[in-house]
Coordinates of C-alpha atoms in Angstrom, one line a residue:
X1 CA 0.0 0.0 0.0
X2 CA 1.8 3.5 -1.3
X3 CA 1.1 6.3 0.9
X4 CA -1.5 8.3 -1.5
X5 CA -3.7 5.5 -0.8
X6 CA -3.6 5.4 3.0
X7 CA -4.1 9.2 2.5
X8 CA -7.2 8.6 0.4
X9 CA -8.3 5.9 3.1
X10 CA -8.4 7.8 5.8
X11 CA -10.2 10.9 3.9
X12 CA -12.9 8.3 3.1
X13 CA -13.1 7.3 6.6
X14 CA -13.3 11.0 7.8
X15 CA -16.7 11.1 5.8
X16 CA -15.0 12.8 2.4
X17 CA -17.7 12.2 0.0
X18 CA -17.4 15.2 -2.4
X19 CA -13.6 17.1 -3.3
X20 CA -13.6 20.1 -5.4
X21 CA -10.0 20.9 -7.1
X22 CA -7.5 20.4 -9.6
X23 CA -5.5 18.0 -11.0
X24 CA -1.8 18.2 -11.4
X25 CA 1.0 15.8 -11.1
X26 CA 1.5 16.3 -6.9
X27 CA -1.9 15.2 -6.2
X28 CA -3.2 13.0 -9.1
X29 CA -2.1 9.6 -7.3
X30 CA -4.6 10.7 -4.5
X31 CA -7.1 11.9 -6.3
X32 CA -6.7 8.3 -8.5
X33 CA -7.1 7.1 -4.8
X34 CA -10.1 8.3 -4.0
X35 CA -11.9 7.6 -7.1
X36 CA -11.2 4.4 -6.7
X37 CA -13.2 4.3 -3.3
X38 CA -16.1 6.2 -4.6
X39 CA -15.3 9.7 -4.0
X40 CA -16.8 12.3 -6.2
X41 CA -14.2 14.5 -7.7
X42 CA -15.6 17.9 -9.0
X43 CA -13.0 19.3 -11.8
X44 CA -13.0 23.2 -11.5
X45 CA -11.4 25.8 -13.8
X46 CA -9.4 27.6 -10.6
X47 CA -8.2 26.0 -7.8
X48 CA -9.6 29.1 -5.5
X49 CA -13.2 28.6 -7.1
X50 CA -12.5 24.9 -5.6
X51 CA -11.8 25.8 -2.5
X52 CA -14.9 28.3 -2.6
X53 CA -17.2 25.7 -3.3
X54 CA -15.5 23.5 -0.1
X55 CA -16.6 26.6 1.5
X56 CA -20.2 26.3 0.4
X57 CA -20.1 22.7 1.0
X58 CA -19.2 22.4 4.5
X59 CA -21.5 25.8 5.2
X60 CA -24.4 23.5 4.3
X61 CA -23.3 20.2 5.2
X62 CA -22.1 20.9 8.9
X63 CA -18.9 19.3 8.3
X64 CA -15.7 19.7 6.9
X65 CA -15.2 20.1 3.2
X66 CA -12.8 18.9 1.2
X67 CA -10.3 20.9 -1.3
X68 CA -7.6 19.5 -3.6
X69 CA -4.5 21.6 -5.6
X70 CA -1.2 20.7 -6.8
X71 CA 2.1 22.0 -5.5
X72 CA 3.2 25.5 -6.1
X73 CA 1.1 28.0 -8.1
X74 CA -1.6 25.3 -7.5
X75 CA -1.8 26.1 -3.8
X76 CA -1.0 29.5 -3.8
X77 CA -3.7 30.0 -5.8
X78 CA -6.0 29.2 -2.9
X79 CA -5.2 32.5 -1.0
X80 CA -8.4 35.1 -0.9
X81 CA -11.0 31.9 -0.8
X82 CA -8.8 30.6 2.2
X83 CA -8.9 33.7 3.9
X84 CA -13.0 34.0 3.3
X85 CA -13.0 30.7 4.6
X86 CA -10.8 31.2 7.4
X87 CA -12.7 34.9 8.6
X88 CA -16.1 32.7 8.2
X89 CA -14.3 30.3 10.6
X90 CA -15.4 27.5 7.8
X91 CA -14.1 24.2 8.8
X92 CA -12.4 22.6 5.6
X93 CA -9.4 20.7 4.6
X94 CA -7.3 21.8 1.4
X95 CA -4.8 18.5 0.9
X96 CA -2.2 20.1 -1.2
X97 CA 0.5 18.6 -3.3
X98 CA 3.9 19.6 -2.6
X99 CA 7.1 19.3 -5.0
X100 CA 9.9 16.7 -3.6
X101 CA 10.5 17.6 -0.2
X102 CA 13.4 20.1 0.4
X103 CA 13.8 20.3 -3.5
X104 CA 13.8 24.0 -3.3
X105 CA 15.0 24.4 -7.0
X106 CA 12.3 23.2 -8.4
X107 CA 10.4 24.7 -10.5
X108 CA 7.2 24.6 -8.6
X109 CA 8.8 25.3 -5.5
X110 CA 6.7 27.2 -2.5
X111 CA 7.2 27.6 1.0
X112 CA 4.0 26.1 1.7
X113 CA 3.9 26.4 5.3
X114 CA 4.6 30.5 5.6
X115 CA 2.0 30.8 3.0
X116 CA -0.6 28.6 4.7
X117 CA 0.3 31.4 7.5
X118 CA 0.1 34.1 5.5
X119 CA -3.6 33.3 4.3
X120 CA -4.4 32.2 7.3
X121 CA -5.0 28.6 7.7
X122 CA -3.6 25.4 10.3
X123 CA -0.9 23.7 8.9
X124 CA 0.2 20.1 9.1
X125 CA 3.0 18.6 7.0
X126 CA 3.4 14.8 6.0
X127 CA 7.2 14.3 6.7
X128 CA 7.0 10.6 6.4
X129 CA 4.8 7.9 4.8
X130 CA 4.0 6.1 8.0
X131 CA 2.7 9.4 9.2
X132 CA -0.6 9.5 6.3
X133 CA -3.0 8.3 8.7
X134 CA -1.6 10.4 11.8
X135 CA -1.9 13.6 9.0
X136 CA -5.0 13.2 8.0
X137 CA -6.8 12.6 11.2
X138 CA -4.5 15.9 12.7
X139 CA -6.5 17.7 9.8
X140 CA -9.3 17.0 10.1
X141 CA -9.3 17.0 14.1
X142 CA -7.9 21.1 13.7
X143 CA -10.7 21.6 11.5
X144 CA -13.5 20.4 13.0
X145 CA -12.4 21.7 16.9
X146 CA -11.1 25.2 15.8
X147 CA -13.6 25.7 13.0
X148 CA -11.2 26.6 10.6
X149 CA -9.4 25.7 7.5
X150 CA -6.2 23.2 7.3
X151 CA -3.9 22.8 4.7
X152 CA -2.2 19.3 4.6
X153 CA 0.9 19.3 2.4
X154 CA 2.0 16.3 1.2
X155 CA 5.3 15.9 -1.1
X156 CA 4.8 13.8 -3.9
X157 CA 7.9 12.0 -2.8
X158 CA 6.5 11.3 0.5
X159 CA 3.1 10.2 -0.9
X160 CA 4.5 7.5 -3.6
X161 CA 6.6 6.1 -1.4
X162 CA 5.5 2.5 0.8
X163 CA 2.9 3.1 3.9
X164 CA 3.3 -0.5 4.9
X165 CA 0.5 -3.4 5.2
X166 CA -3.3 -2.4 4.6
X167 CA -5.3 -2.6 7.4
X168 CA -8.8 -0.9 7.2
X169 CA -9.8 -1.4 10.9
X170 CA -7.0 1.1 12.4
X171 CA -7.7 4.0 11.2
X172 CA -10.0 6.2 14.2
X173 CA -11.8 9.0 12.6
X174 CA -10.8 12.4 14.1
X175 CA -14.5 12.7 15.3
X176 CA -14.3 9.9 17.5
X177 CA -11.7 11.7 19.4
X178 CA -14.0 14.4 19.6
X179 CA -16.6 14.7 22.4
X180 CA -19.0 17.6 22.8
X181 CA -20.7 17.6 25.8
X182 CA -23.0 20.2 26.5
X183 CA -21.4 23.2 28.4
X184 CA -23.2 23.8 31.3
X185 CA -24.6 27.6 32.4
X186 CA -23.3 28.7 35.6
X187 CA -26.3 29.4 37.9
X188 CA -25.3 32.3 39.6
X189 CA -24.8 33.9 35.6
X190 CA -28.3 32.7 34.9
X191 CA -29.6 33.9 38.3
X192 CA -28.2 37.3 37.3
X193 CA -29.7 37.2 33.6
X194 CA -32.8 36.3 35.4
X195 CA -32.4 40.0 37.3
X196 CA -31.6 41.3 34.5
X197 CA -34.6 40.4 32.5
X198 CA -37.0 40.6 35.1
X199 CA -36.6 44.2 35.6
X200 CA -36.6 45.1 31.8
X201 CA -40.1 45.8 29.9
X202 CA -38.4 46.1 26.7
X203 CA -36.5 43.2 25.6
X204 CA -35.0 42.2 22.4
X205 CA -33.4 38.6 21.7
X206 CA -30.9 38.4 18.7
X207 CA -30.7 35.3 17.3
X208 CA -27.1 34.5 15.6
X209 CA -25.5 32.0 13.1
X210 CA -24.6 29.7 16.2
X211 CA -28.2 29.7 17.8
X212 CA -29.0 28.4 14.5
X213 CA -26.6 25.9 14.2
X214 CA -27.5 24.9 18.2
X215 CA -30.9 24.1 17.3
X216 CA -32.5 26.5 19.8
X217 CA -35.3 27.3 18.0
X218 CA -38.1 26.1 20.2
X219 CA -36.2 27.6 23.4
X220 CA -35.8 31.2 21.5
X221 CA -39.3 31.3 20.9
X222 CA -40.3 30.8 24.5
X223 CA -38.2 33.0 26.1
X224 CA -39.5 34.8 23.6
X225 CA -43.1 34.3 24.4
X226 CA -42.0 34.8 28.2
X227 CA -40.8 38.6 27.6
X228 CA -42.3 39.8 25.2
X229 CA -39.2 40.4 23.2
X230 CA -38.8 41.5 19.7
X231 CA -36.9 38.6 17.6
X232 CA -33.8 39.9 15.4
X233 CA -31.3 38.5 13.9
X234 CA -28.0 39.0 12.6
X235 CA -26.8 39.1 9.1
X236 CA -25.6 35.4 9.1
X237 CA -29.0 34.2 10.2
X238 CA -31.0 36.3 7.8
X239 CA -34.8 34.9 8.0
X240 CA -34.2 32.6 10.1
X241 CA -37.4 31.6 12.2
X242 CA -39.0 34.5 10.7
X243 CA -42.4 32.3 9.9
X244 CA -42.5 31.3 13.8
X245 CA -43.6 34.8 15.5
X246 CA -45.4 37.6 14.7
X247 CA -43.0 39.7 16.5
X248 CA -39.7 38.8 14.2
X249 CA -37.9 42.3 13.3
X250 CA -35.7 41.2 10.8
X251 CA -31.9 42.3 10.6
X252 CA -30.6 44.1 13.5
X253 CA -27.7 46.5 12.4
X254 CA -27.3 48.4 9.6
X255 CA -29.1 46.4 7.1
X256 CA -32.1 46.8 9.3
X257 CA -35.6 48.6 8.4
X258 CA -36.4 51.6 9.2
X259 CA -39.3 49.9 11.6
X260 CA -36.2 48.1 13.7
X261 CA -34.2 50.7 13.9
X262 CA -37.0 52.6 15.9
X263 CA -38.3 49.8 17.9
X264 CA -34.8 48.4 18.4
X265 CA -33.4 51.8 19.9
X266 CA -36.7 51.1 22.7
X267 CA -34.7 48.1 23.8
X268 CA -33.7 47.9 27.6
X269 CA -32.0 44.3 27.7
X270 CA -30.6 42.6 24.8
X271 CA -30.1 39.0 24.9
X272 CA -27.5 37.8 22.4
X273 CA -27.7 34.0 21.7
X274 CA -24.6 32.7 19.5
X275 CA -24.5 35.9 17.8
X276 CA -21.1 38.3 18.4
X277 CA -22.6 41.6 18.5
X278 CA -20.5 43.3 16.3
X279 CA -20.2 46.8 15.3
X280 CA -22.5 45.8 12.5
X281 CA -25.2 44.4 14.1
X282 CA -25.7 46.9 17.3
X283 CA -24.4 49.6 15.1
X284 CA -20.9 50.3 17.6
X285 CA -23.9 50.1 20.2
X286 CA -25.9 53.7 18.7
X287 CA -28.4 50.6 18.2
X288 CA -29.3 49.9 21.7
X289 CA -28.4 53.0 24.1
X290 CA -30.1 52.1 26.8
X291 CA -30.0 48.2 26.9
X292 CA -28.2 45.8 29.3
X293 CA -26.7 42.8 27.5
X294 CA -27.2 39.2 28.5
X295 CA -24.6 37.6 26.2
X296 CA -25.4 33.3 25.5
X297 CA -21.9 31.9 23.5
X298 CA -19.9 28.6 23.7
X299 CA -16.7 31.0 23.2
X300 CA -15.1 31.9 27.1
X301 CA -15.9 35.6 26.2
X302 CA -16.7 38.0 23.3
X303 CA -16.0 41.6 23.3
X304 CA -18.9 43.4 21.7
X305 CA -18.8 45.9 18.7
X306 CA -18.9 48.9 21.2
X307 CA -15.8 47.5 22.9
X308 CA -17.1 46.8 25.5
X309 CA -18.2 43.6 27.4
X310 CA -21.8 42.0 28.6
X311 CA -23.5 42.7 31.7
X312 CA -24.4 39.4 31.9
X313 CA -22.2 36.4 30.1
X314 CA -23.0 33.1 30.1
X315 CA -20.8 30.7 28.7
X316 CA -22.7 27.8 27.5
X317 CA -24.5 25.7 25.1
X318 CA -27.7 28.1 23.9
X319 CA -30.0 25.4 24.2
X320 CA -29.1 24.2 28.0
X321 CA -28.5 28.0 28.8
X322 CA -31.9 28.8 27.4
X323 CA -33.9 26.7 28.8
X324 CA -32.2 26.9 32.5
X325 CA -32.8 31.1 32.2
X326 CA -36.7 30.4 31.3
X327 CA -37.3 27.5 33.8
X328 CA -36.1 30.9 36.6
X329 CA -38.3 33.3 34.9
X330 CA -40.8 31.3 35.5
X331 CA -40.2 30.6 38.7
X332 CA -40.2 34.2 39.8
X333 CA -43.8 34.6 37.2
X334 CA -42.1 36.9 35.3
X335 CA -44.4 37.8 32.0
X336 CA -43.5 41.3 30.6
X337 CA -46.0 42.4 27.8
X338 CA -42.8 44.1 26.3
X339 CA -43.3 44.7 22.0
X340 CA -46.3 42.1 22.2
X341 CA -48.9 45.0 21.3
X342 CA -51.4 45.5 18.5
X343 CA -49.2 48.5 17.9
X344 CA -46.1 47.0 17.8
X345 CA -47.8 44.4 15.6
X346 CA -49.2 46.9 13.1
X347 CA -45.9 48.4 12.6
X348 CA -44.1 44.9 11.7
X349 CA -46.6 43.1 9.5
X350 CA -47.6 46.6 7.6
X351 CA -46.2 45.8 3.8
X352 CA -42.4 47.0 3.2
X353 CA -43.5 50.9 1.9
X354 CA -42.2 50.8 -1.4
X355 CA -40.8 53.9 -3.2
X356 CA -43.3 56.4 -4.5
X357 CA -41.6 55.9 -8.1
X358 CA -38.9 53.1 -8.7
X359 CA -36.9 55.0 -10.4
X360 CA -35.9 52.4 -13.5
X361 CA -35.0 54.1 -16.7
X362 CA -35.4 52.6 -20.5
X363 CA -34.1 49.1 -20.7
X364 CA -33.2 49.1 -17.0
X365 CA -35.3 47.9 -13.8
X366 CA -34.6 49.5 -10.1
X367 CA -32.7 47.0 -8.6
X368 CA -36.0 47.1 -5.5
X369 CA -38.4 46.1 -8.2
X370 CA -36.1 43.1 -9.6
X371 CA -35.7 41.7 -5.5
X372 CA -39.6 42.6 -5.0
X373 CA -40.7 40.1 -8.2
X374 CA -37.6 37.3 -7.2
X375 CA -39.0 37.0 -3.6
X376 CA -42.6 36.8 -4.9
X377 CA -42.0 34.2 -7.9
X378 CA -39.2 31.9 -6.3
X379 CA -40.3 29.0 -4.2
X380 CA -39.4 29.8 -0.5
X381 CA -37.8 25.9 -0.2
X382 CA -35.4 27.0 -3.0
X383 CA -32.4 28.7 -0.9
X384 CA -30.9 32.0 -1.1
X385 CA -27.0 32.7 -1.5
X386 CA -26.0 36.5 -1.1
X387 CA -22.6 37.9 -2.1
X388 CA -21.0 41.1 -1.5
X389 CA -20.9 44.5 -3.3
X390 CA -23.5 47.6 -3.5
X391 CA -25.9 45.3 -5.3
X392 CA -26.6 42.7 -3.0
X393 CA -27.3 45.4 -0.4
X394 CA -30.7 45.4 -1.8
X395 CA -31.5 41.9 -1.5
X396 CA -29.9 41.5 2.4
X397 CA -32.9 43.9 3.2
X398 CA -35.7 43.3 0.9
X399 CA -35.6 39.8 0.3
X400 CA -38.4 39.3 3.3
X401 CA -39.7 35.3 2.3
X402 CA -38.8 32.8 4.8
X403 CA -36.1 30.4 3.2
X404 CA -32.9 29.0 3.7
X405 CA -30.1 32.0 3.5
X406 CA -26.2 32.0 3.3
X407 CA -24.6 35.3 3.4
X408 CA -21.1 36.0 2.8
X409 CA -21.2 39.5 3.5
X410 CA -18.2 40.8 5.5
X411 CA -16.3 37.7 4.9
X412 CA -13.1 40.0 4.0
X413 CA -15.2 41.7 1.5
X414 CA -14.4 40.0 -1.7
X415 CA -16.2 39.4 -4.6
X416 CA -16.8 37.1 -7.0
X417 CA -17.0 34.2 -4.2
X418 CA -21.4 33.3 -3.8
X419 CA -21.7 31.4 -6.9
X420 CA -19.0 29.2 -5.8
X421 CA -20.6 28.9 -2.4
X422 CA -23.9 28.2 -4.2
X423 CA -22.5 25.2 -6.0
X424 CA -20.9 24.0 -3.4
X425 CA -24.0 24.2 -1.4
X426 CA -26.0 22.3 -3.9
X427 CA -23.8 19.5 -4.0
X428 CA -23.9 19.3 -0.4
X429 CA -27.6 19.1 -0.5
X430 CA -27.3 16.4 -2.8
X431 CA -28.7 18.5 -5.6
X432 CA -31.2 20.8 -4.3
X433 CA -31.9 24.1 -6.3
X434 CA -30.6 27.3 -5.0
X435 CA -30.2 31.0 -6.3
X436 CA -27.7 33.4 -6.5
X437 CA -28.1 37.1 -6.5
X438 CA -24.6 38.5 -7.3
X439 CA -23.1 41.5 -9.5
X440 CA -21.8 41.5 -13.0
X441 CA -18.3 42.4 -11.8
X442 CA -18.9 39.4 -9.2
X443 CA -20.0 36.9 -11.8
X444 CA -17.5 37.9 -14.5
X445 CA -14.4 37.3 -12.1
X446 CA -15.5 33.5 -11.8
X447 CA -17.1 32.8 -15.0
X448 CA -15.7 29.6 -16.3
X449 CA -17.3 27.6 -13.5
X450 CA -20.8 28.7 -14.5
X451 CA -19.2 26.1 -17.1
X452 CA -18.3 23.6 -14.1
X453 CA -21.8 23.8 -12.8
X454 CA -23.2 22.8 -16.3
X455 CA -20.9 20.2 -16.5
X456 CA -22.1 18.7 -13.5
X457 CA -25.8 19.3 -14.1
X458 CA -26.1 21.5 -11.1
X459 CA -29.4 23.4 -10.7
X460 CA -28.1 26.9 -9.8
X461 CA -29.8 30.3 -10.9
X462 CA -27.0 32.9 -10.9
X463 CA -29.2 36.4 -11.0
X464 CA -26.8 38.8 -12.1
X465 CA -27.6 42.4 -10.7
X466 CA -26.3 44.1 -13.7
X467 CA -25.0 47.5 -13.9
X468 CA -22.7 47.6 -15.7
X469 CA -20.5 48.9 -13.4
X470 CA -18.3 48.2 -10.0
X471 CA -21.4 49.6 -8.4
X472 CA -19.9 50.2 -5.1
X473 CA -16.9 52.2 -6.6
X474 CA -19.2 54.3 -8.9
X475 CA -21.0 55.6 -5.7
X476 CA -17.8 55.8 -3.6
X477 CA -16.5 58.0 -6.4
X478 CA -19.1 60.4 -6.4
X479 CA -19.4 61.0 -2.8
X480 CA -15.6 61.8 -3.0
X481 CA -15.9 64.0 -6.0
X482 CA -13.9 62.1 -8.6
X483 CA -15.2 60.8 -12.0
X484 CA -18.3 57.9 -11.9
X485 CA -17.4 57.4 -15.0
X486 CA -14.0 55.5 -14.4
X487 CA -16.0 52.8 -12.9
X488 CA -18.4 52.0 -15.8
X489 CA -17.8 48.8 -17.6
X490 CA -19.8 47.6 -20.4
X491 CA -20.6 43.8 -20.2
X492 CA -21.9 41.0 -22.8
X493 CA -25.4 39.5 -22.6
X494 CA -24.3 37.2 -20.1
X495 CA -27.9 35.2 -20.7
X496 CA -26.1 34.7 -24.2
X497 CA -22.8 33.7 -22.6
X498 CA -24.3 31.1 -20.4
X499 CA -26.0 29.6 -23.3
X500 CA -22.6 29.2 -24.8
X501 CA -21.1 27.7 -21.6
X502 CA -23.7 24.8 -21.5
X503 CA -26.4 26.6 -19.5
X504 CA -29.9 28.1 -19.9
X505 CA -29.9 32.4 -20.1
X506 CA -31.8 35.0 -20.5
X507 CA -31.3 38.9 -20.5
X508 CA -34.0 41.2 -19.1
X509 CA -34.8 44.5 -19.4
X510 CA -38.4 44.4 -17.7
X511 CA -40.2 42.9 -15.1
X512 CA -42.3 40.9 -17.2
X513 CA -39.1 39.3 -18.9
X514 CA -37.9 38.6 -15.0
X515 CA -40.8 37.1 -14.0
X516 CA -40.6 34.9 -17.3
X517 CA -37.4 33.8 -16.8
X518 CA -37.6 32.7 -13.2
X519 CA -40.9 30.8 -14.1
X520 CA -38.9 28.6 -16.9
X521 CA -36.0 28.3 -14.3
X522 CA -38.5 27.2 -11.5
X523 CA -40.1 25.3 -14.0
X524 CA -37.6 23.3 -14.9
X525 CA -34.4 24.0 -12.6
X526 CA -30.8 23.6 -14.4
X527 CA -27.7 25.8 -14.6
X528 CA -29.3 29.4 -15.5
X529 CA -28.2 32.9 -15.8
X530 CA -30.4 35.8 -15.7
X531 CA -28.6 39.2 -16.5
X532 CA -30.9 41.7 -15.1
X533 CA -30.4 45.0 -16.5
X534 CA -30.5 47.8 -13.5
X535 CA -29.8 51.3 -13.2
X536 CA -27.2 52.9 -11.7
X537 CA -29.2 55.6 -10.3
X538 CA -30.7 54.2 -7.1
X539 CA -28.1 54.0 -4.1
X540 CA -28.7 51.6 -1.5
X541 CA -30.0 51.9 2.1
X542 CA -26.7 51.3 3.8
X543 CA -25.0 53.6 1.9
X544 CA -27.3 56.4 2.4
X545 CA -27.2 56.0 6.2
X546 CA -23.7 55.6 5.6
X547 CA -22.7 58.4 3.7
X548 CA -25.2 60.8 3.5
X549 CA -26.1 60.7 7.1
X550 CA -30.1 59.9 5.4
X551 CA -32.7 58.5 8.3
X552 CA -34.6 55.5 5.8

């Protein structure tokens, strides 16, 4: 048995079903390897776009994902989806081919472990074949406990050369080294949340990715029913549990409405459950002025995004932690009315106030509209991916139907990485349909694996925000007085171009083209681009408050 193989073994055994990457003469052995055992090997057209999709994957899947490059400029290609991965504390494992060890004239040469430190990612090396098994599970063990990505580098010396006899009992998965027990609250911290909370009237839960990932759904909602608390959540939870209370506020932060940002600022006591409370989402604490925090996180502590810490933090899983701080409020009878009124009510389900005049010009929708007919006339069980840029500012606040959504907003703020996510994510569903709302300059920078996704027969609808531009540049240079213009940049009909690449397309100018075109994708789901046509002349909520100081 060679090395590659016990390699390939032991990523089978970790639960590798799916590896995105490319091929190249340091890791084709493995790859071989792993085909062999019934591993699905997705060929991509840029060994970042693979690692991007990993991304997706494991964002989905709850598990590590998997991520394959040759030596060199193979791996150092990897470097902004690592660090996306790494700042969305994505666990994943990139097993990277390395040239013959300490052969640094090669041609392909790279000091792969100060780059793994440079783009911030673990590091384990495989410095002898014995040692494959002993790699792997070191991987994937730094993955799954520090939630992060791991680059194993193995030189294709190393890997070729004998691991010894085969013996498929004695490899132990890392997750069996693994135990999770639950962390238990400390009951003099819930007795003083319980203070807390029972002299507050105006209370406000915010609900974060890791509540979500917890599974404290049912516990959020009757602590929720107990106080009388508004329900927000932050950006990476978008939606979530938004069709199980009346009283759910949406986004707290700056992609917030207008309606939370009034009723939010009532707040007296915020309770934070897996969510960090960072500048974004209390707004550097502007947000809640008045508010005590009670602070619910598996981490030992968190310093908020006002700098400063919790009046209350309880260190524990949100579940146990939950459900110990309601079981006390109940004992005392606490009850608070809080924002459970008619008023209060009235305000949240009134219908988002549209603008007086979308302010669309020939041949070109307001980017509002296009997000008002896409929530209406998608399916809420088909999931939502949101990238980054001006653009998708509009759909992080008016996208309001209850469906699965993955946001990679603020994950070091580069573009061009949701459509990888969204394929990724499919596959990881094992082929469910999901959408994309990204912009052309977004789209464009990763456009050969719209081609992967065709050739894989993966049902994703890429909705291309099109205008023409680097929208958030074109903005940025007007506020600072320089030349818009510098930032226009004409595109193709990119419905054509995915036509061309294998796909179904469409450009639209109207709604009535929109809504057709995401009928016939719903219809019959299968790689699709629309290029919807949108002015430039419509600046987003965000960026008004942000620049322009604007109260909406």
């Amino acid at each position: 048995m060679k090395a590659y193989e016990a390699l390939a073994e032991a990523f089978v055994r970790e639960g590798t079903r799916d590896v995105f990457g490319m091929m190249g003469d340091a890791n084709m052995h493995w790859m071989n390897a792993l085909a062999q055992r019934g591993v699905r090997l997705y060929e991509v057209r840029h060994e970042g776009s693979g690692l991007g999709m990993a991304d997706g994957w494991a964002r989905t899947a709850g598990a590590p994902g998997v991520v394959t490059t040759t030596s060199g400029p193979g791996t150092s290609q990897l470097a902004t989806s690592m660090i996306v991965a790494s700042r969305a504390r994505t666990p994943l494992v990139a097993f990277c081919g390395e040239t013959t060890w300490g052969d640094q004239g090669a041609v392909q040469y790279l000091d792969q472990r100060r780059f793994a430190a440079a783009i911030e990612c673990e590091f384990v090396h495989l410095s002898r074949p014995d040692l494959a098994e002993e790699a792997v599970q070191r991987a994937f063990y730094l993955a799954r406990t520090e939630s992060r990505p791991v680059m194993l580098s193995a030189p294709i010396d190393v890997q070729t050369k004998d691991y010894g006899e085969e013996d498929l009992d004695s490899y132990v998965p890392s997750t069996d080294l693994i135990t999770r027990p639950r962390l238990l609250p400390d009951p003099d911290r819930v007795a003083t949340a319980g203070d807390i909370v029972e002299a507050s009237r105006r209370v406000v839960i915010i609900a974060g990715r890791g509540a979500r990932a917890a599974g404290a759904a049912e516990q959020i909602l009757r602590l929720q029913e107990q106080t009388g608390a508004l329900l927000a959540t932050t950006l990476q939870a978008k939606n979530w549990l938004c069709g199980d209370t009346d009283y759910h506020v949406g986004i707290s932060g700056l992609f917030g409405s207008k309606v939370a940002m009034e009723l939010l600022q009532e707040a007296d006591c915020v309770i934070a459950v897996g969510a960090s409370l960072n500048h974004y989402t209390i707004e550097h604490g502007y947000l809640f002025p008045e508010a005590k925090y009670v602070q619910v996180d598996t981490s030992p502590h968190i310093v908020m995004g006002n700098g400063a810490v919790a009046d209350c933090y309880i260190q524990a899983d949100a579940v146990t932690a939950l459900t110990e701080l309601s079981r006390a409020l109940e004992k005392r009878s606490v009850r608070h009315e809080g924002f459970h009124t008619d008023d209060v009510l009235r305000r949240l389900t009134a219908p988002l106030q549209e603008p007086a005049e979308y302010q669309g010009e020939r041949d070109r929708l307001d980017p509002r509209e296009a997000i008002r007919v896409m929530d209406a006339e998608i399916p809420g069980e088909i999931g939502l991916v949101l990238g980054s840029g001006h653009q998708v500012d509009f759909g992080t606040m008016l996208f309001q139907r209850s469906r699965e959504v993955l946001s990679n907003y603020g994950m070091f703020g580069a573009i061009g990485q949701a459509p990888l996510l969204t394929i990724g994510s499919i596959v990881a569903s094992g082929g469910r349909p999901a959408f994309v709302v990204e912009g052309d300059a977004s789209f464009l920078m990763h456009l050969p694996e719209f081609e992967t996704a065709c050739r894989y027969g993966l049902p994703i609808l890429v909705v291309v925000m099109n205008d023409e531009a680097l929208g958030a540049e074109y903005h940025k240079l007007r506020v600072n007085g320089l030349d818009q213009e510098l930032a226009v940049i004409p595109t193709p009909e990119l419905g054509d171009v995915a036509v061309a690449l294998g796909g179904s397309g469409a450009t639209v100018r109207t709604t009535d083209e929109l809504s057709a075109a995401l009928a016939d994708y719903v219809r019959d789901p299968r790689p699709t681009v629309i290029d919807v046509r949108i002015t430039r002349n419509v600046l987003s909520v965000p960026y008004r408050r942000l620049w322009y100081g604007e109260n909406v």
